[in-house]
Coordinates of C-alpha atoms in Angstrom, one line a residue:
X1 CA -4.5 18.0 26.3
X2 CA -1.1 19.6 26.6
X3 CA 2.0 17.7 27.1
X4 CA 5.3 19.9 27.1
X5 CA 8.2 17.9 25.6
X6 CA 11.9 18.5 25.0
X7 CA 12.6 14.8 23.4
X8 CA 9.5 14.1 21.1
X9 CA 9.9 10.2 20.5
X10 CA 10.6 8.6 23.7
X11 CA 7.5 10.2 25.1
X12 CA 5.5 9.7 22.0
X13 CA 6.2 5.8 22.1
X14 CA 5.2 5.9 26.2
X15 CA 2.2 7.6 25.1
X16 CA 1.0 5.1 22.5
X17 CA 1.8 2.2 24.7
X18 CA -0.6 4.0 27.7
X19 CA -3.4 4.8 25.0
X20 CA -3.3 1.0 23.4
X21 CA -4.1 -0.2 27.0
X22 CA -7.7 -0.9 27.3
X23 CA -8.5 1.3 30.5
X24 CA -8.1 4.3 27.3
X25 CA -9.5 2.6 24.5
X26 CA -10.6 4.7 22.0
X27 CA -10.4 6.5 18.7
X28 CA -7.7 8.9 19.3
X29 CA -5.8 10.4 16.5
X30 CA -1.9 11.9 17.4
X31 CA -1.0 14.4 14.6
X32 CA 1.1 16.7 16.9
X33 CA 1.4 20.4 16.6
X34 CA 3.3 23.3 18.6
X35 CA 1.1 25.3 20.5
X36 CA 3.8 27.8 20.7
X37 CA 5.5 28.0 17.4
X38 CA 8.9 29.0 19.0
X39 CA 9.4 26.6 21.6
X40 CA 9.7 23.1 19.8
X41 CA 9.0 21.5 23.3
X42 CA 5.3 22.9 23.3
X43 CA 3.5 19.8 21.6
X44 CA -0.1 18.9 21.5
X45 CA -1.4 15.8 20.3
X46 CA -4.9 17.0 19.6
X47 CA -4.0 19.8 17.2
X48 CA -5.2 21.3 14.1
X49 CA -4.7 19.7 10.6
X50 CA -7.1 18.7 7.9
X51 CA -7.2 16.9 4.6
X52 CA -7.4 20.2 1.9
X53 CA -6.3 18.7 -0.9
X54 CA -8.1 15.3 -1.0
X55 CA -5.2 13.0 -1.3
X56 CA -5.5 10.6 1.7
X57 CA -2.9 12.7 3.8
X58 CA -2.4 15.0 5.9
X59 CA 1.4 16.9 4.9
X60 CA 2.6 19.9 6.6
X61 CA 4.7 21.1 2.9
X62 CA 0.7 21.2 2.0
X63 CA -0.3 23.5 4.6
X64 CA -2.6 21.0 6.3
X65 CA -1.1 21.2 9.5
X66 CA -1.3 24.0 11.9
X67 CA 2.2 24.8 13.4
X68 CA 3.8 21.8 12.9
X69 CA 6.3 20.0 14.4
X70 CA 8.9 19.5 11.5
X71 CA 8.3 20.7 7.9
X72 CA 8.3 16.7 6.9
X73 CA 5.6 15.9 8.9
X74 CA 3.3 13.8 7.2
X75 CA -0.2 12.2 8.9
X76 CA -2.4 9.6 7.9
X77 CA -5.4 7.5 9.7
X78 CA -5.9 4.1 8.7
X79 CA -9.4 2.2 9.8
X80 CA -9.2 -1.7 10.2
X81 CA -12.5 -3.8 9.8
X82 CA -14.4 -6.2 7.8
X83 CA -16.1 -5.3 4.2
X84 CA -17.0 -7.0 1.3
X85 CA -15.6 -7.0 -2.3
X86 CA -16.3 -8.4 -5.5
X87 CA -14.5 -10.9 -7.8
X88 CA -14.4 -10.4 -11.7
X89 CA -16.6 -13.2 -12.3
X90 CA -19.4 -11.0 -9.6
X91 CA -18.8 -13.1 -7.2
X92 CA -18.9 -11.5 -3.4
X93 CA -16.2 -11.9 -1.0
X94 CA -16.1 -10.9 2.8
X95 CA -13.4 -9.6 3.8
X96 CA -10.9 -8.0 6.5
X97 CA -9.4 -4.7 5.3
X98 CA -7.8 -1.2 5.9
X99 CA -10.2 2.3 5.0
X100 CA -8.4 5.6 5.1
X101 CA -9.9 7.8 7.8
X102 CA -7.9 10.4 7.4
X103 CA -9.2 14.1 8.0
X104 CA -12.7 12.5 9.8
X105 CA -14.1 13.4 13.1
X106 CA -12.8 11.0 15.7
X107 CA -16.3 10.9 17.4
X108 CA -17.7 9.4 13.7
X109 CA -14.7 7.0 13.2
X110 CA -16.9 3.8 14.2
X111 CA -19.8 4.4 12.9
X112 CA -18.2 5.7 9.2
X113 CA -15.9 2.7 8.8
X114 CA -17.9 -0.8 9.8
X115 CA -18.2 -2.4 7.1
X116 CA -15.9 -0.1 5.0
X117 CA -12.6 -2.0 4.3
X118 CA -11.3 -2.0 1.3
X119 CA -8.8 -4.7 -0.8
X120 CA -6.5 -3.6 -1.4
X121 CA -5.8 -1.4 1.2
X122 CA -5.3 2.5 0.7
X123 CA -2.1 3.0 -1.2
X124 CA 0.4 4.6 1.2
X125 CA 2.7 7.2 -1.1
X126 CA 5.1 9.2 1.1
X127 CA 8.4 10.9 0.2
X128 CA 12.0 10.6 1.6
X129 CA 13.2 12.2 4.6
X130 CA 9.4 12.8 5.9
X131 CA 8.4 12.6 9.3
X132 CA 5.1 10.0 9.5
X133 CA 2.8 9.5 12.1
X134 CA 0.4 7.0 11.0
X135 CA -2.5 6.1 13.3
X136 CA -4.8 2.6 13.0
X137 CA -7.9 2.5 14.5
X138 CA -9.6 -1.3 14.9
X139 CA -13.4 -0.8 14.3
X140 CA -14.1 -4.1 14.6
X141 CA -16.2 -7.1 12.7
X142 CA -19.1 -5.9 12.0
X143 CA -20.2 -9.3 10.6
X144 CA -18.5 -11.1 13.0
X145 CA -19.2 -10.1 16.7
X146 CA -18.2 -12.9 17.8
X147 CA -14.5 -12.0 16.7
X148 CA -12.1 -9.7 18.8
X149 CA -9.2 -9.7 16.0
X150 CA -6.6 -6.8 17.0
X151 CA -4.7 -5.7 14.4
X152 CA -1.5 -4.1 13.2
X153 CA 0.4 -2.1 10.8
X154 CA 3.2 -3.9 9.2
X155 CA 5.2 -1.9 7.6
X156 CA 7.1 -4.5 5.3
X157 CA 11.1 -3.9 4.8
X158 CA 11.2 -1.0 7.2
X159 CA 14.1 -0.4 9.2
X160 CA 12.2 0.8 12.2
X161 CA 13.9 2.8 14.8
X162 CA 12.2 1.1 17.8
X163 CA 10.4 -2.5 17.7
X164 CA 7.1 -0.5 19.2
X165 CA 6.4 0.6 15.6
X166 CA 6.8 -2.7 13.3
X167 CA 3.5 -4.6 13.7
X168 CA 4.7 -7.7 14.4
X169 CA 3.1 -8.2 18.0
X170 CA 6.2 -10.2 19.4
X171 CA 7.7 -7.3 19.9
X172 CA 5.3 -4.6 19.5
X173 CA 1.9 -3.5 20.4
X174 CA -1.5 -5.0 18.9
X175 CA -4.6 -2.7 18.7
X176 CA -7.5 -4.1 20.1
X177 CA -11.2 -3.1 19.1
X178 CA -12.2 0.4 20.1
X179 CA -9.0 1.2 20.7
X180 CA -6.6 3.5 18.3
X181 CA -2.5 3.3 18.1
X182 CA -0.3 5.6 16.3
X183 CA 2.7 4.3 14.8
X184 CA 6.3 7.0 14.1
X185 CA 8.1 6.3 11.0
X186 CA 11.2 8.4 10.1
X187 CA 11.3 7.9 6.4
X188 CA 14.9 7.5 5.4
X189 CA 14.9 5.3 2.5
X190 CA 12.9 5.3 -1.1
X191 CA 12.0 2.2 -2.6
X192 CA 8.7 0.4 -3.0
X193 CA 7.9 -0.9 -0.2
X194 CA 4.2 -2.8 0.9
X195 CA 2.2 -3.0 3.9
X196 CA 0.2 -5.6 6.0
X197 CA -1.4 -6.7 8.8
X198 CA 0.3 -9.0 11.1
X199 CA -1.5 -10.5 13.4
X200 CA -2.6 -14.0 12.3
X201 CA -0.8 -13.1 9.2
X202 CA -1.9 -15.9 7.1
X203 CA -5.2 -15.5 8.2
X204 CA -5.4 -11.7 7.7
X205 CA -3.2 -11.3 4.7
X206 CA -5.2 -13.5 3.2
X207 CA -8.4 -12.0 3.8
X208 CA -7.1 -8.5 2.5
X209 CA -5.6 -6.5 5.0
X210 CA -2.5 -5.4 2.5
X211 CA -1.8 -2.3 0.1
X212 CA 0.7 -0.8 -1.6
X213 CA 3.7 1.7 -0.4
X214 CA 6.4 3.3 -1.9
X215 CA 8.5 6.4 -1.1
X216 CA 9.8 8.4 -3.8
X217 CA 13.9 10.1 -3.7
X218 CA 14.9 13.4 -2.6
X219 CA 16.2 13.3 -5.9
X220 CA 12.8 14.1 -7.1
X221 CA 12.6 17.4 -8.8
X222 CA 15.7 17.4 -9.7
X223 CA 17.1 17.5 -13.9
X224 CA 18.8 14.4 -15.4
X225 CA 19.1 13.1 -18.8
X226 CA 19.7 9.6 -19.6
X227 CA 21.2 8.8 -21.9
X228 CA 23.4 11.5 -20.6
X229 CA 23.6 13.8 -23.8
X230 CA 21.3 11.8 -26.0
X231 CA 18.3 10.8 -24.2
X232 CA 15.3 12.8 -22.4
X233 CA 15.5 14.6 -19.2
X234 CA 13.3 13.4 -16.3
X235 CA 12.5 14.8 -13.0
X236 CA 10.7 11.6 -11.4
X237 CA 13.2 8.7 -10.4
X238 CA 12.6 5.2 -8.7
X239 CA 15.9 5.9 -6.8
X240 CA 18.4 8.1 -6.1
X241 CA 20.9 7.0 -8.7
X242 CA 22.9 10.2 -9.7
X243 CA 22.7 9.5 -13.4
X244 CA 18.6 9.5 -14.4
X245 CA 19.3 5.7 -15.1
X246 CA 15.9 5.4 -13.2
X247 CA 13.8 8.3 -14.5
X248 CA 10.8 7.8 -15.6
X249 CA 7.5 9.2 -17.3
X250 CA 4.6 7.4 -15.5
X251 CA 4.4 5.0 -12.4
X252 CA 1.6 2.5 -11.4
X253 CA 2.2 0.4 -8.0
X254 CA 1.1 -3.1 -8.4
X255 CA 0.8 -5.9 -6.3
X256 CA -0.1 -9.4 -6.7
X257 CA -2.1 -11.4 -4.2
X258 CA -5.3 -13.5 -4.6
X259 CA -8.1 -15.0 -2.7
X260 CA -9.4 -18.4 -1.7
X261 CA -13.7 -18.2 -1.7
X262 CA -13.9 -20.9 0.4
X263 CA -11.5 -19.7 2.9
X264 CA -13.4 -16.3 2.8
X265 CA -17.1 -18.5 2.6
X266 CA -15.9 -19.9 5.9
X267 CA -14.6 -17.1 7.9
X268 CA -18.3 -15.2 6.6
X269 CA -19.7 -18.5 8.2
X270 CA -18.4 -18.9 10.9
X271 CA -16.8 -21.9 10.0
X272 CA -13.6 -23.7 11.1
X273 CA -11.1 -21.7 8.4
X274 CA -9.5 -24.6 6.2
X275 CA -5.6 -23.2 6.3
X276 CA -3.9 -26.4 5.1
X277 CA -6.1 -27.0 1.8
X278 CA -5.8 -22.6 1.2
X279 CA -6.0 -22.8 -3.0
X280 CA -6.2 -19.6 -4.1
X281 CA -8.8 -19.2 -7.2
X282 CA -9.0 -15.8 -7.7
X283 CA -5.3 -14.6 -8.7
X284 CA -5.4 -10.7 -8.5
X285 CA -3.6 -7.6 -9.3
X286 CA -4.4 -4.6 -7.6
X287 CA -7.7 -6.3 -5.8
X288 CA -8.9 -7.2 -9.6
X289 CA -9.4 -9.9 -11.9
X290 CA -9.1 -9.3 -15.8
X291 CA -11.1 -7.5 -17.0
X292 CA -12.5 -5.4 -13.8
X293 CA -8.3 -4.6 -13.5
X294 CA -9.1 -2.7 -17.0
X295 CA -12.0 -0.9 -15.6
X296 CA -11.5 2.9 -14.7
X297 CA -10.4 4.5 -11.7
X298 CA -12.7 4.7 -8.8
X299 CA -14.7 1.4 -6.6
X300 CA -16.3 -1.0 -8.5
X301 CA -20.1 -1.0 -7.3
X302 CA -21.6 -4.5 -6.1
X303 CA -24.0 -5.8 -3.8
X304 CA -22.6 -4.3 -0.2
X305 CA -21.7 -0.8 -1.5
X306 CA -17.9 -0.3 -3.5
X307 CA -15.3 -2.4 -3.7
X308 CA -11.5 -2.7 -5.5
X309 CA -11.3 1.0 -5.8
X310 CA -8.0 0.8 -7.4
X311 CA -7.5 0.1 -11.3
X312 CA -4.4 -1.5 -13.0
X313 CA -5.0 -0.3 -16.3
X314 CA -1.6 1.0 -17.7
X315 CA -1.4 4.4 -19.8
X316 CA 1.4 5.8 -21.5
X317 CA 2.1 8.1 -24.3
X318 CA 4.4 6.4 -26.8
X319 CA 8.2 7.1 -26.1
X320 CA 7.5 7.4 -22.2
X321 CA 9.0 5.7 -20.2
X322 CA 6.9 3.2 -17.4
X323 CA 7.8 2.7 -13.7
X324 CA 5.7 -0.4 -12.4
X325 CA 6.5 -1.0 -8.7
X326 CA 5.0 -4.6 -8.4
X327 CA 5.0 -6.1 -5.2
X328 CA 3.6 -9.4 -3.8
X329 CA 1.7 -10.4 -0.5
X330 CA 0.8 -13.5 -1.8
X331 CA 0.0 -16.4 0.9
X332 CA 0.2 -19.4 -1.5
X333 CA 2.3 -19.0 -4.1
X334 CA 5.4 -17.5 -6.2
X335 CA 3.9 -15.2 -9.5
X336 CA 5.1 -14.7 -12.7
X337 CA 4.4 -11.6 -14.8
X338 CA 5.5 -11.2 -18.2
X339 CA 4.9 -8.5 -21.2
X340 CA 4.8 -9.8 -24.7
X341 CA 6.6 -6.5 -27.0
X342 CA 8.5 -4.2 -24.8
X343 CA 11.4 -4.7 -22.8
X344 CA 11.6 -4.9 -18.9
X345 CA 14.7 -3.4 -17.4
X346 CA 15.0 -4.6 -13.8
X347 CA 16.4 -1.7 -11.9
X348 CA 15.4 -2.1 -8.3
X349 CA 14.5 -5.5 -6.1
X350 CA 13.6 -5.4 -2.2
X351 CA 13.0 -2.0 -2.1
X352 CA 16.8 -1.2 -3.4
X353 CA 18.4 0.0 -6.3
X354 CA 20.6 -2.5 -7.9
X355 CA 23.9 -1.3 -7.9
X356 CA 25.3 2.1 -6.6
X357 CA 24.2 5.2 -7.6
X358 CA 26.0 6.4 -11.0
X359 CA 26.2 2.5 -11.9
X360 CA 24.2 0.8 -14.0
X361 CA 26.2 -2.8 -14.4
X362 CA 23.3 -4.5 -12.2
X363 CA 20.2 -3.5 -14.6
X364 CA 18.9 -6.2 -16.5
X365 CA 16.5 -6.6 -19.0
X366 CA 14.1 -10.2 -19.3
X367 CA 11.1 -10.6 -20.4
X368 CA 10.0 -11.6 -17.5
X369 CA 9.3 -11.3 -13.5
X370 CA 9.3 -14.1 -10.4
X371 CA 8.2 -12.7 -7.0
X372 CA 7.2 -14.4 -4.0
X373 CA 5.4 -13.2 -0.8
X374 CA 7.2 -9.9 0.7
X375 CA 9.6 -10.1 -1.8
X376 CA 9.1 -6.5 -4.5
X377 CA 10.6 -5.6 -7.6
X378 CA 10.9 -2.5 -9.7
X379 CA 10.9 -2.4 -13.7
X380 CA 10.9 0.3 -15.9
X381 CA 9.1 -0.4 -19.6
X382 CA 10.2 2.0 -22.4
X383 CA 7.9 2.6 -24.8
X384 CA 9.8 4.3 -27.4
X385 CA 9.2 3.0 -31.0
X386 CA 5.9 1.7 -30.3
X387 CA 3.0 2.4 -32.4
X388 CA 0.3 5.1 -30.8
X389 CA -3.0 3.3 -30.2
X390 CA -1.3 -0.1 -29.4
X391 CA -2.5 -1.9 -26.6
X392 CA 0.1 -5.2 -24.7
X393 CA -0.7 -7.2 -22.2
X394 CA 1.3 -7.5 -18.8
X395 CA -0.2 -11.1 -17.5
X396 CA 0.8 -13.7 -15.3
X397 CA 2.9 -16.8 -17.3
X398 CA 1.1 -19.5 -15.0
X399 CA -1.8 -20.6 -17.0
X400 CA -4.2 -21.8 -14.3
X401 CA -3.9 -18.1 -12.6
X402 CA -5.6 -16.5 -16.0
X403 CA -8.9 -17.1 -14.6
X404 CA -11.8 -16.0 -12.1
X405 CA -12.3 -19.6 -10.1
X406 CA -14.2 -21.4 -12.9
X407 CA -14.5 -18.3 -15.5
X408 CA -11.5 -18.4 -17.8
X409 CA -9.6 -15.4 -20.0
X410 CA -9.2 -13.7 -16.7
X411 CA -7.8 -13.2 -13.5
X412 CA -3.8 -11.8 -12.9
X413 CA -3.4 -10.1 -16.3
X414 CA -4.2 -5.9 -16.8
X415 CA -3.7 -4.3 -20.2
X416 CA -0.9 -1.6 -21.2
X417 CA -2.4 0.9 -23.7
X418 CA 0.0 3.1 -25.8
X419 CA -1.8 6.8 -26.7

């Protein structure tokens, strides 16, 4: 299907809103392309990209798209079901969740993705200044027929150019089973950032439709030392702050959020949900409990198939210097995550650097961290002086969340492991 265009947006969000109706439900995925390379009003919505290199997206500086529309352009596809997933202590959880379809046949999207959600959701890494069309497709509850659930993308702390994209379905669109909805973000700030359903949020979030998303400064690739003179150079920043104050070695995305089995045990049930007694008893990071959040990277097999595919574990040579982008979707409560042995520097908070670039008066260093839901902070860790072979601890400071529900020596705590 060809539709000439001379003003790519406008038509793009009329588009979306005609393919969310149900008269077109279906799984439809809107990666546009030129089919005529010199006339940037010749765009097609069915054109030709795939997946290469593996990574979950679909980026036209990789050479995955055919002709496309701006050198930015970045695509992803985002399923949105039910799953299951598995506590530390091996107990199973049902749950509502986000798979990453990207690259797969649109004809094999609902049969592929029942049953395939995963907590947390696929991390979403994207760069500044890129051009994202992200499409969700709502497969459905596979073990709950009875449900019609639409869903949403959310994406949380984004200044979106038009309500149509934000998720939140007073003023935009909700995707109803069978059907498909691609969302347009232009990408003009770094920071990390996090992502959510938000439809019935309490209700959803809870049940594990989150992930982690950050976007990473033009100023990437770029040479700074810091200490200017006296320290190391780096090339990877948090921001963009014109000095290297937030350069860094290594970066791990973590967020906090846990799970209440008997709010999960009644939504699997079909039971009345219990909101107002929601206790959550299996305090996470990452999807995991200590000491699956130690386990390597990859799913963590159990009953249903994989679950948690994403591991906390931190690694670092000694004398590096650690990003951790920690975020929170919690639905109950405020966290508190600490590191016994090496300092935390506070550079960045809500997705912004603190201070202006070239300034560093607003860093901090603590020992330790408060977030609540929605709210993100980023802290750099420098290991320098620290003993090869070493191994801390980065673990919540609330006692009762260092357990799996009755299992204790667990739960919100990961291990940071000095080479």
């Amino acid at each position: 299907m060809r539709r000439p265009i001379r003003n790519l947006i406008p038509l793009a969000a009329a588009l979306l809103v005609a393919w969310a109706s149900p008269g077109l439900a279906g799984v439809f995925v809107q990666c546009p392309t030129l089919s005529n390379p010199s006339d940037p009003g010749s765009v097609v919505y069915t054109g030709s990209f795939s997946d290469i290199n593996g990574d979950g997206l679909i980026r036209a500086a990789d050479n995955e798209i055919v002709n496309p529309v701006s050198p930015t352009q970045v695509c992803m596809h985002l399923a949105a079901g039910d799953g299951w997933t598995s506590m530390a202590d091996g107990r199973e959880q049902y749950i509502f969740g986000f798979a990453n379809a990207t690259g797969d046949n649109d004809d094999m999207v609902m049969h592929m993705y029942m049953f395939g959600a995963t907590f947390p959701a696929p991390t979403i890494k994207v760069k500044q200044g890129d051009d994202v069309y992200l499409t969700l497709t709502n497969v459905g509850m596979a073990n709950r027929p009875d449900l019609f659930d639409p869903h949403t993308v959310h994406w949380h702390g984004f200044p979106n150019a038009a309500s149509i994209f934000d998720g939140v379905p007073d003023a935009s669109i909700s995707i109803n089973m069978g059907a498909s909805l691609t969302y347009y973000y232009k990408v003009q700030e770094s920071g990390t950032f996090m992502y959510h359903c938000h439809v019935e949020a309490t209700e959803h979030m809870q049940m594990g439709m989150l992930g982690n998303l950050y976007v990473t400064p033009v100023q990437d690739g770029t040479s700074h030392t810091y200490p200017p003179d006296t320290g190391r150079t780096y090339t990877k920043f948090a921001y963009n702050d014109g000095d290297g104050s937030t350069g860094y070695d290594v970066d791990y995305p973590i967020q906090i959020a846990a799970f209440d089995p008997a709010f999960h045990d009644a939504s699997r049930d079909t039971q009345p949900l219990p909101f107002a007694l929601m206790d959550d008893k299996y305090p996470m990071l990452n999807g995991r409990g200590y000491p699956d959040t130690v386990e390597a990277h990859g799913p963590l097999p159990h009953e249903h198939g994989n679950a948690a595919p994403m591991s906390t574990l931190i690694e670092a040579t000694a004398g590096q210097r650690i990003l951790l982008r920690i975020s929170s979707l919690s639905t109950t409560s405020f966290h508190t995550l600490t590191v016994q042995g090496i300092p935390m520097q506070v550079v960045g908070r809500g997705s912004r650097k603190l201070g202006p670039a070239n300034d560093t008066s607003q860093y901090y260093n603590t020992s330790s961290i408060t977030i609540g839901g929605g709210q993100a902070v980023d802290v750099i860790l420098d290991t320098t002086g620290l003993t090869p072979g070493s191994t801390y601890f980065l673990h919540t400071a609330q006692l009762d969340h260092l357990a799996n529900n009755d299992e204790d020596f667990g739960g919100m705590m990961t291990e940071i492991r000095i080479q």
